[in-house]
Every structure is written in structure tokens, then in C-alpha cells.
Coordinates of C-alpha atoms and ligand atoms in Angstrom, one line a residue:
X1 CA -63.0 56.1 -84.7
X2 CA -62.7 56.9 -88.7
X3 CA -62.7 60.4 -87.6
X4 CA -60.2 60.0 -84.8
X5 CA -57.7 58.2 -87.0
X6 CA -58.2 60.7 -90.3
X7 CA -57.5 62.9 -87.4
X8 CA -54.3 61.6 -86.1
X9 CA -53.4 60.9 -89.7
X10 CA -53.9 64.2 -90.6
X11 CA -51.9 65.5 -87.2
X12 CA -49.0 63.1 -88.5
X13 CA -48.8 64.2 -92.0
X14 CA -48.7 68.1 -90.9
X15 CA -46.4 67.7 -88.2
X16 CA -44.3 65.4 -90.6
X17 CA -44.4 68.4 -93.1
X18 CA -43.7 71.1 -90.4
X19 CA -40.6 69.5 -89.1
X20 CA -39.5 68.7 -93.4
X21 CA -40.1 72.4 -94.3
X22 CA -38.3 74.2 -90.8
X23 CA -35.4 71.5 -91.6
X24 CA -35.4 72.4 -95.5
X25 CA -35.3 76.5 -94.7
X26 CA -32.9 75.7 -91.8
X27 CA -30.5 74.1 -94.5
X28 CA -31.1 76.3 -97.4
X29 CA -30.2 79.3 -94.8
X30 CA -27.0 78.1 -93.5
X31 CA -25.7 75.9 -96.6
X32 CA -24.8 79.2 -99.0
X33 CA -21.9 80.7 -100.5
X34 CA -22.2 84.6 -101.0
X35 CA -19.9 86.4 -103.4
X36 CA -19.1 89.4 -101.7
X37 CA -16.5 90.6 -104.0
X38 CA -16.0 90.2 -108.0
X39 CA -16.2 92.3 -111.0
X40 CA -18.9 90.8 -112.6
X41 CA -23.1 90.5 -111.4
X42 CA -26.4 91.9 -111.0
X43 CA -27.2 93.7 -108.0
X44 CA -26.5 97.1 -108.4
X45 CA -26.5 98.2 -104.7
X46 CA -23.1 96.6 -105.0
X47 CA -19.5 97.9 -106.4
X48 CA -17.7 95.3 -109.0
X49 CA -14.1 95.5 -108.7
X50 CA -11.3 93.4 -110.0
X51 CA -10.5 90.4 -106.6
X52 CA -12.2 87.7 -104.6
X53 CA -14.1 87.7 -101.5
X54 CA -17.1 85.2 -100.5
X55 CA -19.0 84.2 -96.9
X56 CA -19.0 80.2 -96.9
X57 CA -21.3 78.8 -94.6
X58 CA -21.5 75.6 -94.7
X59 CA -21.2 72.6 -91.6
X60 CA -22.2 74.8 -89.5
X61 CA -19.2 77.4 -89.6
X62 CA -19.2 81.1 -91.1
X63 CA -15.9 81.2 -93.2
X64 CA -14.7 84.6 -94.9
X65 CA -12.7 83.2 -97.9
X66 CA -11.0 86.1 -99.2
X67 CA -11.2 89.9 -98.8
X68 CA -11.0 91.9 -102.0
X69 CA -9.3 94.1 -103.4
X70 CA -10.1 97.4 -101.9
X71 CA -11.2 97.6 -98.0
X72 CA -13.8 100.9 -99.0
X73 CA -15.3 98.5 -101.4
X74 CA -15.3 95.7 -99.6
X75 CA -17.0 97.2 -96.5
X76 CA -19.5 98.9 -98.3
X77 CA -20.6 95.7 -100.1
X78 CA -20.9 93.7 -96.7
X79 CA -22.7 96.2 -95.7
X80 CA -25.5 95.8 -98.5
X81 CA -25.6 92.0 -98.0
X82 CA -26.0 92.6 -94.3
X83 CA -22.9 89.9 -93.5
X84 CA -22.1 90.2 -90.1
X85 CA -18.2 89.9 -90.0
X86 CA -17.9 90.2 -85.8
X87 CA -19.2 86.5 -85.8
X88 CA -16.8 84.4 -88.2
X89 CA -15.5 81.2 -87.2
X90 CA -12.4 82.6 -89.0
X91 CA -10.9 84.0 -92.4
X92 CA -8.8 82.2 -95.1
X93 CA -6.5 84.2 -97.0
X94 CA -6.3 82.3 -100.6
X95 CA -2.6 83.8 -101.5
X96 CA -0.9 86.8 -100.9
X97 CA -2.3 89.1 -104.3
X98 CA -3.9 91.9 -103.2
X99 CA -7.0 91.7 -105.0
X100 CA -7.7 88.8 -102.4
X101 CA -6.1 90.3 -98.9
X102 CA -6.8 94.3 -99.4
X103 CA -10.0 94.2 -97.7
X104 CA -8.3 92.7 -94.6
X105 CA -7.8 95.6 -92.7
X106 CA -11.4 96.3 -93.0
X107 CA -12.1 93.2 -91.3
X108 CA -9.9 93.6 -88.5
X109 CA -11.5 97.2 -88.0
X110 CA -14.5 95.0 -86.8
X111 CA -13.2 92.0 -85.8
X112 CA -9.6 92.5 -84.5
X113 CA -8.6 89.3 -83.1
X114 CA -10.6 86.8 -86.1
X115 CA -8.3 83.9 -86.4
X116 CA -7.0 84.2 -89.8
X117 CA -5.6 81.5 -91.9
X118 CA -2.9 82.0 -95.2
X119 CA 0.0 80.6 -96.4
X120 CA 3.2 80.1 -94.5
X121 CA 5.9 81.8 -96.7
X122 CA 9.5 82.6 -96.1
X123 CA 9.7 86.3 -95.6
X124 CA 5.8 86.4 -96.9
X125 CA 3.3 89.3 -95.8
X126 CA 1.5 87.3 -93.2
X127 CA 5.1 87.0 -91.1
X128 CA 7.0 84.0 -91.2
X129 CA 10.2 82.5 -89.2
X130 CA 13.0 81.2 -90.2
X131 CA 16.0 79.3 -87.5
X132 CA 19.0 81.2 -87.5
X133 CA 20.6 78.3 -88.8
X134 CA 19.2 78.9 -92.5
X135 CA 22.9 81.5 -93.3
X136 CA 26.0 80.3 -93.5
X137 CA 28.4 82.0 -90.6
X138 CA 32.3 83.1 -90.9
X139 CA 33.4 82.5 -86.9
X140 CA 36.7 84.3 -87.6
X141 CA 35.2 87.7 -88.4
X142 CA 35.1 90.5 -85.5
X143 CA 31.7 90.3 -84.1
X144 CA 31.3 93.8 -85.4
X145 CA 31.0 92.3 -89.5
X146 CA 28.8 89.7 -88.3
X147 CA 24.7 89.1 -88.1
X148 CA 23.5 89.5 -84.4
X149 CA 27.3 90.4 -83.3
X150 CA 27.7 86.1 -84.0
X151 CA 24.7 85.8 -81.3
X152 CA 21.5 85.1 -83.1
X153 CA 18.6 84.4 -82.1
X154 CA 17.7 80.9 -82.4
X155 CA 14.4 81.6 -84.6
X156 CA 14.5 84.5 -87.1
X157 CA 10.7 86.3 -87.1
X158 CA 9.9 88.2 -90.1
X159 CA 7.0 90.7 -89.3
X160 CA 3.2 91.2 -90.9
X161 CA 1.9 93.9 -92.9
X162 CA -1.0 93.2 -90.2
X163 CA 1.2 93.1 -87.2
X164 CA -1.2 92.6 -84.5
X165 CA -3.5 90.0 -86.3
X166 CA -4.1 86.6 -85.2
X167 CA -2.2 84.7 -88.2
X168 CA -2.1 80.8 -88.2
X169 CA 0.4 80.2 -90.9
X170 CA -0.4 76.9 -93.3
X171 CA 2.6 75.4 -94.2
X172 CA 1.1 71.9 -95.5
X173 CA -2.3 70.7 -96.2
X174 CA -4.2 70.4 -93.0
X175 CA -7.4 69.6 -91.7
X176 CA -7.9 72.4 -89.3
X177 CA -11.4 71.7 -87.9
X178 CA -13.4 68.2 -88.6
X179 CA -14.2 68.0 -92.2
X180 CA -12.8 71.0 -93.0
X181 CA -9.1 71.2 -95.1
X182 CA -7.1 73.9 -96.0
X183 CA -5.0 72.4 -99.4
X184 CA -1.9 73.8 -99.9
X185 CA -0.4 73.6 -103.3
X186 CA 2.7 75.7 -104.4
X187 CA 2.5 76.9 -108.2
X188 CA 5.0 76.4 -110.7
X189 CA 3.3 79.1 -113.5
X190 CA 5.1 81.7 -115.3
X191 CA 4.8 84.7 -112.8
X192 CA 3.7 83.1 -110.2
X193 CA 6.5 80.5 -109.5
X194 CA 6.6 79.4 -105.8
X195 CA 3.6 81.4 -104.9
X196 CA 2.0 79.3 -101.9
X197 CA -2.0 79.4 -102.3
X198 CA -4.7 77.7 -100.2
X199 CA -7.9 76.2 -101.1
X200 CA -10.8 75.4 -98.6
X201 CA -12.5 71.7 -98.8
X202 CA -15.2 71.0 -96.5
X203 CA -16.5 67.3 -96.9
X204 CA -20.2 67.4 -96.7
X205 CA -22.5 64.5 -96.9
X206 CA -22.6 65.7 -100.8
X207 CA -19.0 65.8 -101.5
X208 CA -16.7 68.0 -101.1
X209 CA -17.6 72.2 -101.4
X210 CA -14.3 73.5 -102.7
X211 CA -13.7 77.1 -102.6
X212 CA -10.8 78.5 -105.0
X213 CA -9.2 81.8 -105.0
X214 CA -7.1 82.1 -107.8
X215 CA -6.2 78.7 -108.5
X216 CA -2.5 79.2 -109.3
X217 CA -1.3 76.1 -108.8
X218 CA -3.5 75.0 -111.7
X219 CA -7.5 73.6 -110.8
X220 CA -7.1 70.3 -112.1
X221 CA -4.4 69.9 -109.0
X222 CA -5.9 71.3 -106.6
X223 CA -9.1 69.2 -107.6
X224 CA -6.9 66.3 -107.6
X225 CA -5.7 67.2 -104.2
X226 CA -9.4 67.5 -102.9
X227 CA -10.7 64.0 -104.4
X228 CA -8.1 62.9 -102.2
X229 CA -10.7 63.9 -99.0
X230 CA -13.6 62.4 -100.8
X231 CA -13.4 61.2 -104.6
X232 CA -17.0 63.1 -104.6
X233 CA -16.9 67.1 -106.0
X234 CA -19.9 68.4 -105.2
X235 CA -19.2 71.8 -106.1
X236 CA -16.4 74.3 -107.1
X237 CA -16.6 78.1 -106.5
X238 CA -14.2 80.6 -107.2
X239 CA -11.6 81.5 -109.2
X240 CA -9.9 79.0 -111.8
X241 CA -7.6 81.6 -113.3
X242 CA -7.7 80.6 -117.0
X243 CA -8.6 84.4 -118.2
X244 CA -6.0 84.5 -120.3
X245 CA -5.6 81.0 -120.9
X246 CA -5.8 79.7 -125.1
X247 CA -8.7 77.8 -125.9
X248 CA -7.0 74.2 -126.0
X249 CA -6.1 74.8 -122.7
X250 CA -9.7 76.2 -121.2
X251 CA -11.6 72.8 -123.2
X252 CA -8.5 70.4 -121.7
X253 CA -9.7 71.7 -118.3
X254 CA -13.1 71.6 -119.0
X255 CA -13.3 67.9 -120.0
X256 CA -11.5 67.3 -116.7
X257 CA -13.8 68.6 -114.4
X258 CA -16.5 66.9 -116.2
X259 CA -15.2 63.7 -117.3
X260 CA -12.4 62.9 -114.9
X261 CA -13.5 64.4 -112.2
X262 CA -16.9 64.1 -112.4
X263 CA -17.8 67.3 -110.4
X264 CA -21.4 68.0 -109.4
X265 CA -21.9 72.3 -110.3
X266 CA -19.9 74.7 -110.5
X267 CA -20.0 78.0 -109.7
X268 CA -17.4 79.8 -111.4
X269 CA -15.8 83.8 -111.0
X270 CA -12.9 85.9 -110.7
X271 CA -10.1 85.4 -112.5
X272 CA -12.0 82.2 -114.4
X273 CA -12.2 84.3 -118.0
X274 CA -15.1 85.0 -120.1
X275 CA -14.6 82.3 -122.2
X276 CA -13.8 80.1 -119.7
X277 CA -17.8 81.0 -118.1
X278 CA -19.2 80.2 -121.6
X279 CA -17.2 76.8 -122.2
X280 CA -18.4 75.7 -118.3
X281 CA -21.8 76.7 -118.9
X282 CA -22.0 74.9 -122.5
X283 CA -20.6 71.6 -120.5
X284 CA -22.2 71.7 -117.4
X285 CA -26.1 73.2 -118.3
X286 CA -27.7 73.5 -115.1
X287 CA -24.8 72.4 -112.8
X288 CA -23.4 75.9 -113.9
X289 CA -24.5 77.9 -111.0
X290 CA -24.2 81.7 -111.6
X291 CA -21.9 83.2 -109.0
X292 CA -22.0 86.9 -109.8
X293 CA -21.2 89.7 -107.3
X294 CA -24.4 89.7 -104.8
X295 CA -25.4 85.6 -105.4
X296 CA -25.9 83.3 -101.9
X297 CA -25.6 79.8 -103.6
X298 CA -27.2 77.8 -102.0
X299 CA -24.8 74.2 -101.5
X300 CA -27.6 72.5 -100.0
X301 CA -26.3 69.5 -97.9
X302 CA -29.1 67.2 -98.4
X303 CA -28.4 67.7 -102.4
X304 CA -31.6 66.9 -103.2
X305 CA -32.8 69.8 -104.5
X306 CA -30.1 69.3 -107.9
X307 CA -30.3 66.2 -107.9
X308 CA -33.7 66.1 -108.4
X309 CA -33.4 68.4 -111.0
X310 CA -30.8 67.3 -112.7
X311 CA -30.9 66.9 -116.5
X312 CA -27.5 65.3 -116.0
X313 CA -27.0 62.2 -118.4
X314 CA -29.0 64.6 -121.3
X315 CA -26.3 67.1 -120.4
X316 CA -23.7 64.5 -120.4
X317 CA -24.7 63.2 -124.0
X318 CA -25.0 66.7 -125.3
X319 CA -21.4 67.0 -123.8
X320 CA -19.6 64.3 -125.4
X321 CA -21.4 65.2 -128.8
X322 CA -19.5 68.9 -128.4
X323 CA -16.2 67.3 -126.9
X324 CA -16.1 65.2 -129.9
X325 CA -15.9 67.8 -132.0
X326 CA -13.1 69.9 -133.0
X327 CA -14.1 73.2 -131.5
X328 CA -16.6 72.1 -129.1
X329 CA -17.0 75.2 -127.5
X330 CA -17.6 77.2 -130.4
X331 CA -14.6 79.7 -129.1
X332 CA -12.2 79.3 -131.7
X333 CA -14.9 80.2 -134.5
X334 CA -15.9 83.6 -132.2
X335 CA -12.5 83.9 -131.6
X336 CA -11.9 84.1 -135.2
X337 CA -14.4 86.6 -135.7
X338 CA -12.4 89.0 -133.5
X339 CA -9.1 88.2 -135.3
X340 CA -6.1 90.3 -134.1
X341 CA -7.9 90.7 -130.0
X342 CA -5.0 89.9 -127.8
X343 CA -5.6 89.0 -123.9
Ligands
LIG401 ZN1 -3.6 85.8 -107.6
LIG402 ZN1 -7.0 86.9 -108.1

């Protein structure tokens, strides 16, 4: 009977750790982002180059967020990560920059009719439409001086640089499958002043995984804008465009995502800026996942791996002790040391 139940005990306890370990691995090798595209990392199989491109697969869906900036690139460093682009649930075009949509022609050279997501923009790349209504008309000129002979059609269509490609323009932010949001947020930067750009949430069990292109709209928004899903940030990967941004600026954004915010990791590239990596790592320790050219980070919906890990209220402390002091990154002082280096 002892033997019998040590038995059983011992069936229970493997089975128990069988079923743990399959679901664990099962997680840990769907719950990954993969940069497939950036200018900075460590594999060397791979080309760096100045864009954006990464495989999200998370709830269950494969997402391309992003293309690059070249398509030879780009299709050479799918190729050494062994993605398998025939098989997306669909593409998300941040913004209309080229060193995030280039690559898209590579894609459709595989995958020709992937539904593919980006920003509804009058006149844009992606094709747009317009009702004829939008110009003003002058009934008493001879048909011959006028738009369409005075006809028009009732809807204007503007074509695609991609024209047969299977674009779903976003005009607003929308939840286009359950749990998963597409934000759209204009951006009102010098430069880039009523660019449309659109950021993927997906709500997981965690918080929300947001995925950022180029951020230009300004990151603290389009957080804002997420924590309007779920107040939770799990994680932020991508790019939060402050490379050439002073250092008051890079710290203001800093202590927002950490204090105000209160996001989980981050896993930071692209057009983020050097210093930008070093203030984020400085603040968030371990929580700064490294998101080089090459990296699968793992996102991990059962979170327990970082939380169990987590060093957080020593990083917290160690935080607050830097924030309250006057250069709290240390970048003004090696800044200083290369007096005269413009960005
Ligand atoms: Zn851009
Ligand atoms: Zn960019």
C-alpha cells in the first residue's frame, strides 16, 4: 500500500511536472518578439541597417510589425532567423517612412495577398479616398474647364505604391481582432506634423505588449492611449524616437514611464537614441530587456518568470535616489565631456 501510494504520488508529481514544463516551453515559444530589423545588435549572420521591422507573436497570432528599410536586407535577415512570413496573421505598417515600409515588397513576393494594416491618409502611399464633394465646383464653367467634365465620381480613390496589396486603412483607433488594438495617434512634431502612425497593443493577462515604430506622436501619448485598454504596461518595444532629443527631455520621459506609468520592461531600439538606451537601462535595471537586431524577447504571458526575478522596489529606490538628483542620468556630465558634438 506505502509502495502503491509513493507510487501514485510519484506518477502525480511527474505528470504534474510534464504537463508544467510542455505548457512553460509552449508559452516561451509562442510569447516572443524578434527584431528582425535595426541598426544596432549581436548576431552577425545578420545586416544592421537604419529602420524597424519585428515578428510579434503573442495571443496566439504571428504579427509582422514593420518591414525595414531595404527589402535585400530585409529578406536576407528573415532568412537567418528562419521567420516564415507565408503564415502571418497579418502586417502592420507603423507610418509611412521608408525605413519602416521598404521591405514590403519583399513580403508580398511571398505572401501577396497578407492583409496589411497602416494608416488611412489623404492622398497617403497606402491609397486612400476621398468623396468628390471635398472641391469646391463653379457650375457656370463649360464642362471642358471643369474636374470630371462637372460629372465626378462620387468617391475620389487615390492609388498605392503597392497597388495590388490587401490594405485595410486605419483611420481611428480600433480593435481589429479580440484584445488586439491598433492606436492611432496623429503627430504634431516639427517635421513630422500630421503624420498618421499606428501602434499595436495586445492586452495579455500581463498587461498590455505595446509595440512602437517610431513614436512620432510622442511615447508618453501613445502610452497614455494604451493604459486606456488596461492601465497595466507590461512591456514596450520599439522605437521611442528621442535620438536626437536634449537630455531634460529624454529624463522627463523616462520618469514617466517609470513613475507615471508604471510600465513593467522595456525593450527599447530604433530611433530610441543612445542616450535614451543608457538613461532606460539606468532606470529600469533588469526590466531593460535588450532588443538588439537578432533578440526573440520573450513576453511570457504567465509573467512569472520577471516577476519572480524582479529586483523591482531595490530598482525603484535606486531610481528615485538618481531622479532626485540634478543630472540623474549622468548624461549631461558625459555630454559635457564631448563639448561642441551636435546631434
Ligand atoms: Zn518615422
Ligand atoms: Zn523610423
Amino acid at each position: 500500500m506505502n509502495i502503491r501510494d509513493s507510487l501514485l504520488a510519484a506518477l502525480i508529481a511527474f505528470n504534474v511536472f510534464a504537463i508544467g514544463t510542455s505548457e512553460s516551453a509552449a508559452t516561451e515559444a509562442k510569447d516572443q518578439i524578434t527584431i528582425l530589423y535595426d541598426a544596432f545588435g549581436t548576431n552577425d549572420a545578420m545586416t544592421k541597417d537604419w529602420g524597424f521591422s519585428a515578428l510579434v507573436e503573442v495571443a496566439g497570432k504571428r504579427i509582422l510589425f514593420d518591414t525595414g528599410n531595404n527589402p535585400e536586407i530585409f529578406a536576407a535577415n528573415v532568412k537567418v532567423k528562419g521567420v516564415n512570413l507565408s503564415d502571418l496573421d497579418f502586417v502592420v505598417l507603423s507610418h509611412r517612412h521608408s525605413d519602416h515600409m521598404a521591405g514590403l515588397s519583399y513580403v508580398l513576393s511571398v505572401n501577396p495577398t497578407v492583409k496589411i494594416y497602416a494608416p488611412k491618409e489623404g492622398f497617403g502611399i497606402y491609397g486612400s479616398s476621398l468623396p468628390s464633394g471635398f472641391y469646391r465646383k463653379d457650375e457656370a464653367l463649360p464642362p471642358e474647364m471643369r474636374y470630371y467634365g462637372g460629372k465626378p465620381p462620387a468617391v475620389i480613390k487615390s492609388g498605392s505604391a503597392w497597388a495590388n496589396a490587401n490594405f485595410e486603412l486605419i483611420d481611428q483607433t480600433t480593435e481589429i481582432a479580440p484584445g488586439i488594438t491598433l492606436i492611432s495617434l496623429i503627430s504634431d512634431a516639427p517635421g513630422t506634423r500630421e503624420l498618421k502612425e499606428l501602434s499595436l497593443a495586445v492586452n495579455t493577462a500581463e498587461g498590455v505588449v505595446l509595440l512602437v515604430g517610431c513614436s512620432h506622436p510622442g511615447i508618453e501619448r501613445i502610452v497614455e492611449a494604451a493604459t486606456g485598454i488596461n492601465p497595466r504596461i507590461h512591456l514596450i518595444a520599439g522605437g521611442f524616437h528621442l535620438v536626437v532629443a536634449p537630455d531634460e527631455a529624454i529624463a522627463k520621459v523616462v520618469t514617466a514611464l517609470k513613475d507615471r506609468f508604471k510600465v513593467d520592461a522595456v525593450a527599447p531600439g530604433h530611433c530610441t537614441g543612445e542616450p535614451t538606451f543608457a538613461a532606460l537601462k539606468t532606470a529600469f535595471g533588469d526590466s531593460y530587456l535588450y532588443a538588439g537586431l537578432g533578440t526573440s524577447i520573450s513576453v511570457g504571458t504567465s509573467g512569472n518568470t520577471r516577476r519572480g526575478e524582479g529586483p523591482t522596489l531595490d530598482d525603484l529606490a535606486t531610481y528615485r535616489k538618481l531622479a532626485a538628483r540634478e543630472d540623474p542620468f549622468g548624461i549631461l556630465r558625459s555630454r559635457g565631456l564631448r563639448s561642441g558634438s551636435a546631434l
